[in-house]
Structures are given as C-alpha cells and as structure tokens.
Coordinates of C-alpha atoms and ligand atoms in Angstrom, one line a residue:
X265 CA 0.0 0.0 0.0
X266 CA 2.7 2.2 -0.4
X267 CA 2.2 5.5 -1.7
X268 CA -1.0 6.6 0.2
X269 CA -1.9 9.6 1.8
X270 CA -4.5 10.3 5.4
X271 CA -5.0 13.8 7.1
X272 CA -4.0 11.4 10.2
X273 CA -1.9 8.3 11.1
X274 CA -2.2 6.1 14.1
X275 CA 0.0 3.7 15.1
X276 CA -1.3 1.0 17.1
X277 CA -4.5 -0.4 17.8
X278 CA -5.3 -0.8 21.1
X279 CA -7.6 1.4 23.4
X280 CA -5.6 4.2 22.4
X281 CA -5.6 4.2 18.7
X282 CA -8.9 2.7 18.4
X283 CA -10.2 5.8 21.4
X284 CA -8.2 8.2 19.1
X285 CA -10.0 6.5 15.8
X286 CA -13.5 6.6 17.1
X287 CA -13.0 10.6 18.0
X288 CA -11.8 11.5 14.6
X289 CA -14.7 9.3 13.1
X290 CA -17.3 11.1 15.4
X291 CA -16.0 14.4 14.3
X292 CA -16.8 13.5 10.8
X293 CA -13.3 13.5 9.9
X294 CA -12.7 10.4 7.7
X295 CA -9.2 10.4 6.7
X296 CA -7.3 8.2 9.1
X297 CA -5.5 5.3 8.8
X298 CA -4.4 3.2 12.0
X299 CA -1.1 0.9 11.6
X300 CA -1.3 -2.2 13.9
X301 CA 1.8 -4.4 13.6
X302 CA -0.4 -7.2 15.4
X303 CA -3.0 -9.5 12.9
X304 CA -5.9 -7.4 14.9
X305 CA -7.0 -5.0 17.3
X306 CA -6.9 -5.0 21.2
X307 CA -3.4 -4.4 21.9
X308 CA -2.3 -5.8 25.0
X309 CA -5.2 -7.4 25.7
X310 CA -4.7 -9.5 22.3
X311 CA -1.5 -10.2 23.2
X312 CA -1.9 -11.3 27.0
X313 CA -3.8 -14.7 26.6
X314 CA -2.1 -16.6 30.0
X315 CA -4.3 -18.3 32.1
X316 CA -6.3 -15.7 34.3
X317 CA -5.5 -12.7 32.4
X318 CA -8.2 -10.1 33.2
X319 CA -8.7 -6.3 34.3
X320 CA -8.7 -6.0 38.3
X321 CA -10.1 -1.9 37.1
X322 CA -14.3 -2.9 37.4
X323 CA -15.8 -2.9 33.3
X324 CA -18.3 -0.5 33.9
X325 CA -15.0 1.8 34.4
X326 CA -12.6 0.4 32.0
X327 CA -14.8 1.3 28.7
X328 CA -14.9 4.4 26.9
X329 CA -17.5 7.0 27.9
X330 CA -19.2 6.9 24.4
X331 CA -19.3 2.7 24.5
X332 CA -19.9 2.2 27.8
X333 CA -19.7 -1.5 28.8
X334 CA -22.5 -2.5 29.9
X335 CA -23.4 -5.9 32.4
X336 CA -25.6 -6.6 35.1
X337 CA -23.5 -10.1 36.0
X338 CA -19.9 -9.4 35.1
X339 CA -18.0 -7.0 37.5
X340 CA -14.3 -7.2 36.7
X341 CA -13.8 -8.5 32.9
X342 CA -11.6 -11.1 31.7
X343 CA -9.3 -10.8 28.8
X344 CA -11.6 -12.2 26.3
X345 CA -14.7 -9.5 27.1
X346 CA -12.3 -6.7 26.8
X347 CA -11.0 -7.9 24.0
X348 CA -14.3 -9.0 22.4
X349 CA -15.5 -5.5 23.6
X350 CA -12.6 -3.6 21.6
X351 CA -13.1 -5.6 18.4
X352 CA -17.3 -4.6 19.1
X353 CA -16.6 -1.2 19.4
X354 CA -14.6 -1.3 15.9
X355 CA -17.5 -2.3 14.2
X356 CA -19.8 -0.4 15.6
X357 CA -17.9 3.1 15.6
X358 CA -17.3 1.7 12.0
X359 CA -13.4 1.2 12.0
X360 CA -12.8 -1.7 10.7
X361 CA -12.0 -0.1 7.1
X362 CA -9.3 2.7 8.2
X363 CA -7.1 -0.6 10.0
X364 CA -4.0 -2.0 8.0
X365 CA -3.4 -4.9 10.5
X366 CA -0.1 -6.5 10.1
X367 CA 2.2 -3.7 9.3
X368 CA 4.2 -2.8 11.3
X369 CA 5.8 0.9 11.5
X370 CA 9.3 1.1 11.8
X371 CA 10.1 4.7 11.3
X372 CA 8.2 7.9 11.1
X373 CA 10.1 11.4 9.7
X374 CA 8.7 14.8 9.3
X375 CA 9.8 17.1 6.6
X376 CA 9.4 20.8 7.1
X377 CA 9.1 21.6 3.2
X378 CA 5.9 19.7 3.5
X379 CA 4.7 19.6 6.7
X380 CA 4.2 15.9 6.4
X381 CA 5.1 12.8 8.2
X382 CA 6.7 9.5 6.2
X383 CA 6.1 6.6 7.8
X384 CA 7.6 3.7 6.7
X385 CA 7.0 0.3 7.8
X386 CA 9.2 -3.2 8.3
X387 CA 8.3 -4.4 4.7
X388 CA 9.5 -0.7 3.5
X389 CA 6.0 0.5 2.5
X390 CA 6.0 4.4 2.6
X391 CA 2.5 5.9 3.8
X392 CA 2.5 10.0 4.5
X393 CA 0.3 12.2 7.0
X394 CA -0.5 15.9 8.2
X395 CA -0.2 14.6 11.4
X396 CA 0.8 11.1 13.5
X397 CA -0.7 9.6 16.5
X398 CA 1.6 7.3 18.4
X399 CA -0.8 5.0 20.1
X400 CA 1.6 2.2 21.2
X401 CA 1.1 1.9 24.9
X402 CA 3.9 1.2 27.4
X403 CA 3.6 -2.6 28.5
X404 CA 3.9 -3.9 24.6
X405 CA 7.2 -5.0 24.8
X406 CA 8.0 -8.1 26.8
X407 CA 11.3 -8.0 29.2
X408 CA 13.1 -11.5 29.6
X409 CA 15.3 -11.1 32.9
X410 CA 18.8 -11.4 32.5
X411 CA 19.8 -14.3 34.7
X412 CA 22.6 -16.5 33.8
X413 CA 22.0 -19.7 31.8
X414 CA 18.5 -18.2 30.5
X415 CA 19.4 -20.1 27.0
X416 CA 20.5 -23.7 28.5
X417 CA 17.1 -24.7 29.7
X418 CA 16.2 -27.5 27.3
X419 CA 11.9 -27.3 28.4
X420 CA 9.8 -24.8 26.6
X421 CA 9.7 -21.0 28.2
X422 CA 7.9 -18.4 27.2
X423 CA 6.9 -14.9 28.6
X424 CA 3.0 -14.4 30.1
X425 CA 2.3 -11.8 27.2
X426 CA 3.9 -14.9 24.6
X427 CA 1.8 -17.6 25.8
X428 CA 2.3 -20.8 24.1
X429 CA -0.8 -22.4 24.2
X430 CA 0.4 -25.6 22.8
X431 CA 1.9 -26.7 25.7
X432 CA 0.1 -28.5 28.4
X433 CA 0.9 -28.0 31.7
X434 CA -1.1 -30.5 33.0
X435 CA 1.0 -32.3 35.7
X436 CA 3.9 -30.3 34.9
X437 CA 6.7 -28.6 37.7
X438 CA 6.6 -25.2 36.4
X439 CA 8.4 -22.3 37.6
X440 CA 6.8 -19.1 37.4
X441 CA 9.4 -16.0 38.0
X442 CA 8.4 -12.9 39.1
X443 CA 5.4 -12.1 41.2
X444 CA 3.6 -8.8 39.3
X445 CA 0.0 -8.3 38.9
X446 CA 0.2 -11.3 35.8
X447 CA 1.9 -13.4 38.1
X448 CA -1.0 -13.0 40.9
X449 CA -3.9 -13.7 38.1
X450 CA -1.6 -16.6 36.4
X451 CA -0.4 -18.9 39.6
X452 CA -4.2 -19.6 40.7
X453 CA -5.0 -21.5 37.2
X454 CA -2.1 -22.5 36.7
X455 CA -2.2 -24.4 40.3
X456 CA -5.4 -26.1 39.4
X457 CA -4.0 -28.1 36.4
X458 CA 0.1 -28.1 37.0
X459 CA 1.5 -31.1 39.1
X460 CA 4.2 -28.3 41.1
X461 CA 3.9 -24.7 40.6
X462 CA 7.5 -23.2 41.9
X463 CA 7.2 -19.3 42.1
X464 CA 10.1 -17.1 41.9
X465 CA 9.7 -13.6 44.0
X466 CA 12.5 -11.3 44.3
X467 CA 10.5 -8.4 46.0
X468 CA 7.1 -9.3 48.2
X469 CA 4.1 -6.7 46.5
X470 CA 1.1 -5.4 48.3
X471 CA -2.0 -7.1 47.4
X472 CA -5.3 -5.7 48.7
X473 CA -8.5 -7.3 48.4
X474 CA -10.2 -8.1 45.0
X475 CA -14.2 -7.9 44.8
X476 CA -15.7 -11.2 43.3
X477 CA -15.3 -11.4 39.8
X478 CA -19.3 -11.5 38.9
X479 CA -22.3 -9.0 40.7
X480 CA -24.0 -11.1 43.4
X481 CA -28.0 -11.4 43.3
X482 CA -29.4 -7.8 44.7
X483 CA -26.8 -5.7 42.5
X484 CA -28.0 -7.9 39.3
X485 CA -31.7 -7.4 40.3
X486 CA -31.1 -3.4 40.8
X487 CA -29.2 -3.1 37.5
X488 CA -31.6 -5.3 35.7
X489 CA -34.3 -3.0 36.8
X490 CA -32.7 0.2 36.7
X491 CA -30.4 0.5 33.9
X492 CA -29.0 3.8 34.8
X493 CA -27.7 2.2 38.0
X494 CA -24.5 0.8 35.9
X495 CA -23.8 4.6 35.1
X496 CA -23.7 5.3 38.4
X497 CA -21.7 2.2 39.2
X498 CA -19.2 3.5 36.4
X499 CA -19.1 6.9 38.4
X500 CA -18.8 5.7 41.8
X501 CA -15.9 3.2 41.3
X502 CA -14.0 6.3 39.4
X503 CA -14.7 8.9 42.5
X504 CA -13.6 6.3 45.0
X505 CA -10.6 5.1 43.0
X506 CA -9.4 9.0 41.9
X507 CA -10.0 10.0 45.9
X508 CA -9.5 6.9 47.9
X509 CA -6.4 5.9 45.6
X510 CA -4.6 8.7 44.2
X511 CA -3.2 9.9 47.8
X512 CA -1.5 6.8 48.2
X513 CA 0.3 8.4 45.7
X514 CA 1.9 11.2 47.6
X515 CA 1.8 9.0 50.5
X516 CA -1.2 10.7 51.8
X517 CA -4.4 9.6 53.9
X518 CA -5.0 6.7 52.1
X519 CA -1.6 5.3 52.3
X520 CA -2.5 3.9 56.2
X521 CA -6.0 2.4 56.0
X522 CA -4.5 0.9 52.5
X523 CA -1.4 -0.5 53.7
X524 CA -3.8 -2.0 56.8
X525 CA -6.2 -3.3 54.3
X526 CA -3.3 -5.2 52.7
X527 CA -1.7 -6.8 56.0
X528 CA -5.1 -8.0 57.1
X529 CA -5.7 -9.7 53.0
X530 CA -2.1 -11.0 54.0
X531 CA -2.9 -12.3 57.7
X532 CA -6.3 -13.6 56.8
X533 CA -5.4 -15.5 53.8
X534 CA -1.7 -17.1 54.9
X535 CA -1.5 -18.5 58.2
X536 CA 1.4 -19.9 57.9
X537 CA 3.7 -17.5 59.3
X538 CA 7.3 -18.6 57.6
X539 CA 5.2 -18.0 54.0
X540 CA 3.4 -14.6 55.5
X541 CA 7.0 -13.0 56.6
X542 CA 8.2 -14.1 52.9
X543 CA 5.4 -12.5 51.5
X544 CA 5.4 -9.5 53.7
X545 CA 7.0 -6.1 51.7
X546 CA 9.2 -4.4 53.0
X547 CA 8.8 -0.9 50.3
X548 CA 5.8 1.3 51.4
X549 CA 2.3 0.7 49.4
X550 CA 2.0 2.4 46.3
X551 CA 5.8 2.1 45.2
X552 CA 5.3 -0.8 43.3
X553 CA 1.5 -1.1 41.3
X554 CA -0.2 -2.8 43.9
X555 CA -1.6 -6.4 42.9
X556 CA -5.7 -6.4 43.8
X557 CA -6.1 -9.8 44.1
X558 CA -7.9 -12.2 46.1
X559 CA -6.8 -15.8 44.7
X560 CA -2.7 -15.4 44.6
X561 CA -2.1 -15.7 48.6
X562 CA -5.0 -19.1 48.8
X563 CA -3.1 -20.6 45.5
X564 CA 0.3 -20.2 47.5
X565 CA -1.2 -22.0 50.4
X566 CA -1.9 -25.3 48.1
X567 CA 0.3 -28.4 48.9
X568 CA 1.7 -28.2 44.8
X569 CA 2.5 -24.6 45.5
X570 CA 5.9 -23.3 46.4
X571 CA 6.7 -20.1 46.7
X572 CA 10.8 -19.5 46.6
X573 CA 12.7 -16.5 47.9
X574 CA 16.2 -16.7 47.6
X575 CA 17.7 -14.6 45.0
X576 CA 18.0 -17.3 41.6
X577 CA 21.5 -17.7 40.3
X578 CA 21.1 -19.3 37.8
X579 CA 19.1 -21.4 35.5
X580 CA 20.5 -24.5 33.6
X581 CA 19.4 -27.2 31.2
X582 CA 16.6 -29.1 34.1
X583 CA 15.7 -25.8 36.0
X584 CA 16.4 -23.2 38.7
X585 CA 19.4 -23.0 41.2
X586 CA 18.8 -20.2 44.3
X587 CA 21.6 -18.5 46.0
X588 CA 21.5 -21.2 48.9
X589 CA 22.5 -23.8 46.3
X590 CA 19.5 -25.4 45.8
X591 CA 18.2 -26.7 42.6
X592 CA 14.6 -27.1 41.9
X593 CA 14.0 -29.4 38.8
X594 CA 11.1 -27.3 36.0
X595 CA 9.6 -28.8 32.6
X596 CA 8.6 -25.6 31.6
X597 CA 9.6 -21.8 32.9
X598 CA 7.2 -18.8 32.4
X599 CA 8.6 -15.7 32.5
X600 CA 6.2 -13.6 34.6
X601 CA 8.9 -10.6 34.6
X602 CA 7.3 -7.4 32.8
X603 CA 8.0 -4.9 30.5
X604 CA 10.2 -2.6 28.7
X605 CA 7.7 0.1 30.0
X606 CA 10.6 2.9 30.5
X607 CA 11.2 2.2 26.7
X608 CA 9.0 4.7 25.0
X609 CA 8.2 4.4 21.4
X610 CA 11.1 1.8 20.5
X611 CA 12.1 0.3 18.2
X612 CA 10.7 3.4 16.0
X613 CA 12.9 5.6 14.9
X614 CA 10.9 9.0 14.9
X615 CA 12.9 11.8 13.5
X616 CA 11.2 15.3 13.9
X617 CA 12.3 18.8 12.5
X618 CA 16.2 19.1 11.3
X619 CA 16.1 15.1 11.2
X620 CA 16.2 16.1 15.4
X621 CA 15.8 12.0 16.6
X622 CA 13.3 11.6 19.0
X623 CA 15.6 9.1 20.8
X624 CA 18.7 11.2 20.7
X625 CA 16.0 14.0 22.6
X626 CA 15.1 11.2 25.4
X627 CA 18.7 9.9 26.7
X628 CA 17.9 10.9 30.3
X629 CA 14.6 9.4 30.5
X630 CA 10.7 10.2 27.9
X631 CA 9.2 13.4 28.4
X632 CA 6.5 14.8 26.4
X633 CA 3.9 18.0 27.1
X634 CA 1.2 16.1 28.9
X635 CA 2.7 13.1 28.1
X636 CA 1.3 14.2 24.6
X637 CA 3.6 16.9 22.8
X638 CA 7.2 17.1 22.2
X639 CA 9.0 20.5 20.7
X640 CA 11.1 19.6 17.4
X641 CA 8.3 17.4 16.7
X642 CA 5.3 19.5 15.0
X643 CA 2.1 17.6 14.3
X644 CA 3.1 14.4 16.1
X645 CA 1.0 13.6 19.5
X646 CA 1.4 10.3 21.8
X647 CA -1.1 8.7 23.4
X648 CA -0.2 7.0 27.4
X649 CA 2.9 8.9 26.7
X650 CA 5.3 9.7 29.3
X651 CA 4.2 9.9 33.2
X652 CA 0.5 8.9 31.9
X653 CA -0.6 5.7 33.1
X654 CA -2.4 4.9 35.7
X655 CA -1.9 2.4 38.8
X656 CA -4.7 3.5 40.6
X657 CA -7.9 4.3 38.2
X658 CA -9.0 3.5 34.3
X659 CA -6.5 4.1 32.0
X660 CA -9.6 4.2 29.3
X661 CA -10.2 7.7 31.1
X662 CA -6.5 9.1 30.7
X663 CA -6.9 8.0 27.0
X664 CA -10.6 10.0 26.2
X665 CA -8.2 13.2 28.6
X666 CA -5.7 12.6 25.6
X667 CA -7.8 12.3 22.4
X668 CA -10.0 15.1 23.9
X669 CA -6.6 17.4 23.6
X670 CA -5.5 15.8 20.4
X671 CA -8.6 17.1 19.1
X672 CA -8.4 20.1 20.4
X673 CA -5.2 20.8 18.7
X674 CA -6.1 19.3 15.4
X675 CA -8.8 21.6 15.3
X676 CA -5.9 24.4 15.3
X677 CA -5.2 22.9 12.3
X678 CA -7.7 23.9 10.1
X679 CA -5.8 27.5 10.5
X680 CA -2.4 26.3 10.0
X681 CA -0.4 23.3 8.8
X682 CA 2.0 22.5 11.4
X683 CA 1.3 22.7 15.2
X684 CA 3.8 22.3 17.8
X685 CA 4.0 22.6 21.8
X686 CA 6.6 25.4 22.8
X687 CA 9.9 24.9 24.5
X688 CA 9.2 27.1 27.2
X689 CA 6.0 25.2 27.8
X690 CA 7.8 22.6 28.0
X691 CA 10.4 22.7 30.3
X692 CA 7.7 25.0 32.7
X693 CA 5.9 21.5 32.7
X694 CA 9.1 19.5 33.3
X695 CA 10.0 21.0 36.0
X696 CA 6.1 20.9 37.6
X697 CA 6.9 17.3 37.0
X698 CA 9.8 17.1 38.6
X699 CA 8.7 18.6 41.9
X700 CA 5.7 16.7 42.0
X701 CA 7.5 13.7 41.4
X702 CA 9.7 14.2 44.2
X703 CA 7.6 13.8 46.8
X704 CA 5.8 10.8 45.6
X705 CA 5.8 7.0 46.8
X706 CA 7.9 5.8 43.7
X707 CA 10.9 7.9 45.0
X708 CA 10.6 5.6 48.3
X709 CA 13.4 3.5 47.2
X710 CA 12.1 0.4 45.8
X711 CA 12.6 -0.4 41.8
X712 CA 9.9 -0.8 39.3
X713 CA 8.8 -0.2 35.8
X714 CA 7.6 3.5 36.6
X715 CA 11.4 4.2 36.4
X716 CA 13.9 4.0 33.5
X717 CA 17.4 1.7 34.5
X718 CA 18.3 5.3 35.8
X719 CA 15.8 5.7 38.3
X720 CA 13.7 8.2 36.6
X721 CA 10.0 8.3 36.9
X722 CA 9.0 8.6 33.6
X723 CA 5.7 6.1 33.4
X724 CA 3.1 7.1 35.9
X725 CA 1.0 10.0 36.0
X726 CA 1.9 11.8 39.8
X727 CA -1.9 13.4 40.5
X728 CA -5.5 12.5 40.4
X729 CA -7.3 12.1 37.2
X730 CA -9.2 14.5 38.1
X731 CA -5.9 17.1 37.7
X732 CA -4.9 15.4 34.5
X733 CA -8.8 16.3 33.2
X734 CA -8.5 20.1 34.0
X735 CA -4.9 19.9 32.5
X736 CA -6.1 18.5 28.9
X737 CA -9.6 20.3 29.4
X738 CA -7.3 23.6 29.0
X739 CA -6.9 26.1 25.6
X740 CA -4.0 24.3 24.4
X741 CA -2.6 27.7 21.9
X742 CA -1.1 29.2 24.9
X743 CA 1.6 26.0 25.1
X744 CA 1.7 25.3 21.3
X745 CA 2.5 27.5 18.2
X746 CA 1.5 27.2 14.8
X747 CA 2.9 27.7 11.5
Ligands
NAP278 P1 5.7 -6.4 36.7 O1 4.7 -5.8 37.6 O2 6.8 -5.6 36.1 O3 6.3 -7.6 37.6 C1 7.5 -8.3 37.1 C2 7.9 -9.3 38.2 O4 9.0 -10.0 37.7 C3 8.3 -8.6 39.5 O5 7.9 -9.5 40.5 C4 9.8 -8.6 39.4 O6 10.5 -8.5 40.6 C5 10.1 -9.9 38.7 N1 11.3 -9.9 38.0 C6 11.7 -9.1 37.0 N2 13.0 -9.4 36.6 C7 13.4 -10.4 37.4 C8 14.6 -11.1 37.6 N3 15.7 -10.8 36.8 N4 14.7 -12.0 38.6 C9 13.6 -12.2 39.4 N5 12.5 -11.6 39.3 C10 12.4 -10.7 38.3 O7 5.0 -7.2 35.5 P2 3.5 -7.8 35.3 O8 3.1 -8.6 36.5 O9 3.5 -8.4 34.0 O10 2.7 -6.4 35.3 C11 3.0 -5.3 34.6 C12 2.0 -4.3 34.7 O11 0.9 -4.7 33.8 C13 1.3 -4.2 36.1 O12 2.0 -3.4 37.0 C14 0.0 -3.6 35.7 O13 0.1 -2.2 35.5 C15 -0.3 -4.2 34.4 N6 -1.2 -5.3 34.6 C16 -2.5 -5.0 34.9 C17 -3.4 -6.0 35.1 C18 -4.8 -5.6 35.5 O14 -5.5 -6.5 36.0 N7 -5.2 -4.4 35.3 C19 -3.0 -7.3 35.1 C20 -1.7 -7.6 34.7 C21 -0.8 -6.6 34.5 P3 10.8 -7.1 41.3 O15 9.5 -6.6 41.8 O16 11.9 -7.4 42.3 O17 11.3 -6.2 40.2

C-alpha cells in the first residue's frame, strides 16, 4: 500500500488508537489510517492470553465513555470480554476499514518543506500524514530477565504476554518468576491443572483485596431493573478510585488504612507464618502497582504450590538454582517478569524537524507535554505517553483526557499546517513534574517499571485524574504554536 496519503496516522491499535480513531470518526473527519503491527486490534489485551488474564479496574470503568460497557453479571472482565469489547466497538464506531493490521511501523520522519510525516513500515512500504498519532502503549514489549543460563534450559519457556498455548501444563513442575500483577492472576490457574507450581519472588508486593469477579443477586436485580444504576456504578468506582487511591500516591491519607487493608488480606489469607513474613514487603504501598487480588495468597497455600525466595543464580538445562545452592528441577519456565515500559516508542525511529531523533532527545529518561507533545516534533501527538498511566484508576479515562486534547489541537489545524508545543511550555511542565515527582511513593526506594534503568520516573502519571482532566480540558494555543 505504499504510496497513500491520510490527514492522520495512528500507530497502534489498542484502546488508544482505536479511542483516538472513534473521535476522529465522530468528528466526521474520515481520513485516518491506524497501523497495527499485530493480525488485529486489542493491543495488550490480544497479546496477554495466559491463564487468568483479566482487568482487576471494574468494566463498567474500563470502557470508553461513548461505548460504555455494559453488564448486570460481570464486574471485573476477563481478557476475552475486553478484547471482544474492543473488536465490538470497531465495528460499531465503523473502523474496521481505516485498519491496515499486520504492518508494522518502523520509522516515522517529518519534513518541514511539506509539513508531512513519512512513515515507513518493516516491509519498507512508505505511507504520508499531516499529522501522527503514536498509540503504542507502554507494556507492549515483553522484558526476559537477565539471569545466567537463560538459553540452556532445554523445556519450553515463554513470557505471560507470549503464551504458548500448545503446551500442556497439566501435571507439569513449572516455575513461574516474578510475582507482578500477571503473576498474581496466572499462579491460581495455573495451580489447578500443573503437578508443582514453583514461584520465583525477588520483591514481596502489596496485594489488597479483590471484589468477586461476577455481581452477586441484589446488584443484578437493581441493575436489571434500573439501567441507569450501571452509570452510576461507572461513576462511583471512578470517584472512590481517583479519591481513595490517588493519595497513596503522595503518600497521603489513604496510604495507612491501604497499607492495613493489605496486612489483614495478607494475615487472613496465609496462616502460615514462615510463608506470610516471605510475603510481607518491605517498600511502602504504592511504590510498586499494587496487585488487587484475592486468589494469589489461597493458591500459594496449596500443597503443589511453592513459593521461593532466595535470589535465583542461575538457570540451567533441568531448572532453577537459588543462591543457597538449591536446585529445583522445571519442565517448563514462564517468564512472569514485565516490560520494557521505560522504553518509550522503541524500536521506532521517529525523526522530527532538522532530522532532530526523538531518541537522541530522550537519553535521560521520555518526556512529552502532557505526556502528549514534544517541541522539534510538530504535528506528532502520543497517546499513554510519558508519566500517563495509571496504577490506581481506568486508564480508558486518561486516553478520552488525551484524544480530547489531540482534538483540540487538530482543530488548530484547520488555520495552520503545522502545530507544535513550545519549548518554554515545555520545560515550565518538566520541571512541575519534577517537583511533583519528588515527593511521591515511587521515589521511596524500591525499583519498578515507573522508572527507566536510571531511576527516573517517567511512566506514571503523579496526581489524580481528576488534575490530569482540567490539565487537557485547558486552551491548548497558549503552550503550542502554529505555523
Ligand atoms: P511487573 O509488575 O513488572 O512484575 C514483574 C515481576 O518480575 C516482578 O515481581 C519482578 O520482581 C520480577 N522480575 C523481573 N525481573 C526479574 C529477575 N531478573 N529476577 C527475578 N524476578 C524478576 O510485570 P507484570 O506482572 O506483567 O505487570 C506489569 C503491569 O501490567 C502491572 O504493573 C499492571 O500495571 C499491568 N497489569 C495489569 C493487570 C490488570 O488487571 N489491570 C493485570 C496484569 C498486568 P521485582 O519486583 O523485584 O522487580
């Protein structure tokens, strides 16, 4: 397809590109193509098929405003409804025909002369735009730990994000490293059906307490009767998220009651006490993405579960060997371990004004305007950009916050043919950033993917959603200037 032309690229479709799609469509602006290098939609949640895989953010939340999800039975949704619900919502906001699934961009570059974007993808098609969208979320890119020996196990491995479904682990030893939120939802299954489940836990995470999966009787009746109950479900989990966990952030009120909540999940569900000090963290709550879960401490209680933590040393051809010497025989290991979050829009290579790289620009750590705008880089906008996500409410709602802005600026457009967020702007915001930054939770010492290898915090957003609203909700022309 090389050769064409849209008013507007987007690259990637997940909620971001497909949020970013569906605004452009509704604004009766037609000329849009979105690039997904995967063989569909969904993002992540096509990618993340492991046992268990499902949002612990409630539906009714994690849905766009203008699609909300609606259910009187289901609660929180499992992989397969969201991704069900993405692929709905392409059909119905009438998508479907602006998608070129399969390709892959692997370089965008703006020329002044034209005030146009090239993008070209792996295959070396060439495809130009007045503007690009980068839409390729943060936890896309599987990291594999670097622990000696990694290559000599001779059993399958895979990552949770690369499941291999053609193993069966029925009566297997597996070993799962690495005990993240995919970890907590995996280990339950996979303890139902594996013969020994062996899991690997450098640092001990907060867990709080996770609702049941499905409404019980009266909140099915109420919703079945009164449909505009769900809405106020929807609203309700937001407020209580956005003001009972966004303090934790800045280690405010919430942090105490939450980091109580936690110890009794912990004390109530693990009475054995050498497994409960293993599993007790030593970093305060909110430093790490806390795990809401309620079936990852009962799974670690079963007879064929074991839960290791000494540091591994290595890994060799039959399985694990820990620090004290031990060796723990696996037939398969599943890399439970993350992403390359802190890695923002690689492997692209993005090249703005003067051929100014876009990596060359981000050495110390991604920054964008909002998370959305870069100077040197006219007409290009990013979606869950830099210090964006969320650990503590819908990350569907940053995303509309986003689009909303994008549109905002597109509409500047219509005057002008390039449009780009000022330097001063710029660093005024980086250094807001920076001081906001500094006095939150994820500067308490621990390591995680909010922070790049150098310990900078350059994946979570630092405020309430509510902040990030009134931020986007603003005139952008005062930060941006167009040409
Ligand atoms: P993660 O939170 O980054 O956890 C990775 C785990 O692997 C950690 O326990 C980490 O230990 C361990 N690890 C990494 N390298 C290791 C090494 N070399 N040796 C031993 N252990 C190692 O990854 P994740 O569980 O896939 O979750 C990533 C994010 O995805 C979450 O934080 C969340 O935002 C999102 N998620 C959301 C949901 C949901 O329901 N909404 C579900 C799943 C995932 P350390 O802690 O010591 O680094």
């Amino acid at each position: 397809m090389s050769g064409e032309h849209s008013t507007v690229a987007i690259v990637g479709a997940g909620f971001g590109g497909l949020g970013m799609a569906a605004a452009l469509k509704r604004a009766g602006m037609d000329s849009f193509t979105v690039f997904e290098k995967g063989d569909g939609v969904g993002g992540i949640w096509r990618d993340n098929t492991y046992p268990g895989c499902g949002c612990d953010v409630p539906s009714h939340l994690y849905s766009f405003s203008f699609a909300p999800y609606r259910s009187d039975t289901v609660r929180y949704p499992g992989q397969r409804d969201i991704l069900a619900y993405l692929q709905d919502t392409t059909d119905l906001e009438g998508l479907r025909r602006h998608l070129r699934t399969n390709t892959e961009i692997s370089s965008a570059e703006y020329d002044e002369a034209t005030t146009r974007w090239t993008l070209t993808t792996r295959d070396g098609d060439r495809h130009t735009a007045d503007v690009v969208v980068f839409a390729v979320g943060q936890l896309h890119r599987p990291k594999l730990p670097d622990i000696a020996g990694r290559e000599d196990f001779t059993g399958p491995a895979f990552h949770t994000a690369q499941w291999d479904h053609a193993q069966d682990l029925t009566g297997r030893r597996v070993a799962v490293i690495g005990t993240g939120s995919s970890a907590a939802q995996l280990v339950p299954r996979l303890a139902e059906a594996a013969g020994r489940v062996t899991v690997y836990q450098r640092t001990a995470n907060w867990v709080i307490p996770k609702p049941a999966n499905e409404f019980g009787p009266l909140t099915r009746q109420a919703f079945g009767r009164l449909p505009a109950l769900q809405s106020a479900f929807r609203a309700a989990t937001y407020l209580a998220a956005d003001m009972g966990l966004s303090p934790v952030v800045s280690r405010g009120w919430s942090a105490r009651p939450l980091t109580w909540l936690a110890r009794r999940h912990l004390r109530r569900q693990v009475p054995d006490p050498v497994l409960r000090a293993k599993l007790t963290p030593n970093h305060p709550i909110g430093c790490k993405r806390i795990v809401i879960d309620s079936a990852f401490y009962p799974a670690l209680n079963q007879d064929n579960v074991d839960l290791v933590a000494d540091t591994i040393e290595r890994i060799d051809a039959t399985g694990i060997r820990t620090a004290d010497g031990t060796h723990r025989a696996a037939d398969v290991i599943v890399y439970s371990t993350g992403f390359r979050a802190s890695e923002f829009l690689v492997p692209l290579d993005v090249r703005g004004r003067a051929g100014a790289r876009l990596h060359d620009r981000w050495t110390g750590g991604a920054e964008a305007y909002l998370g959305i705008a870069y100077p040197e880089f006219p007409n290009m906008f990013l979606i869950h950009g830099p210090n964006t996500i969320l650990g503590h409410n819908s990350n569907v709602f940053i995303i509309e916050c986003q689009v909303h802005y994008i549109m905002n600026c597109l509409r500047l457009l219509r005057d002008a043919r390039a449009i780009e967020v000022r330097a001063e702007a710029m660093a005024a915001y980086r250094q807001w950033l920076d001081r906001t930054l500094a006095g939150t939770v994820w500067q308490a010492g621990c390591q995680s993917w909010y922070q790049n290898p150098a310990g900078r915090v350059t994946n979570p957003w630092p405020m309430s959603t509510m902040h990030y609203r009134r931020l986007t909700r603003r005139d952008p022309r005062p930060a941006f200037r167009t040409s």
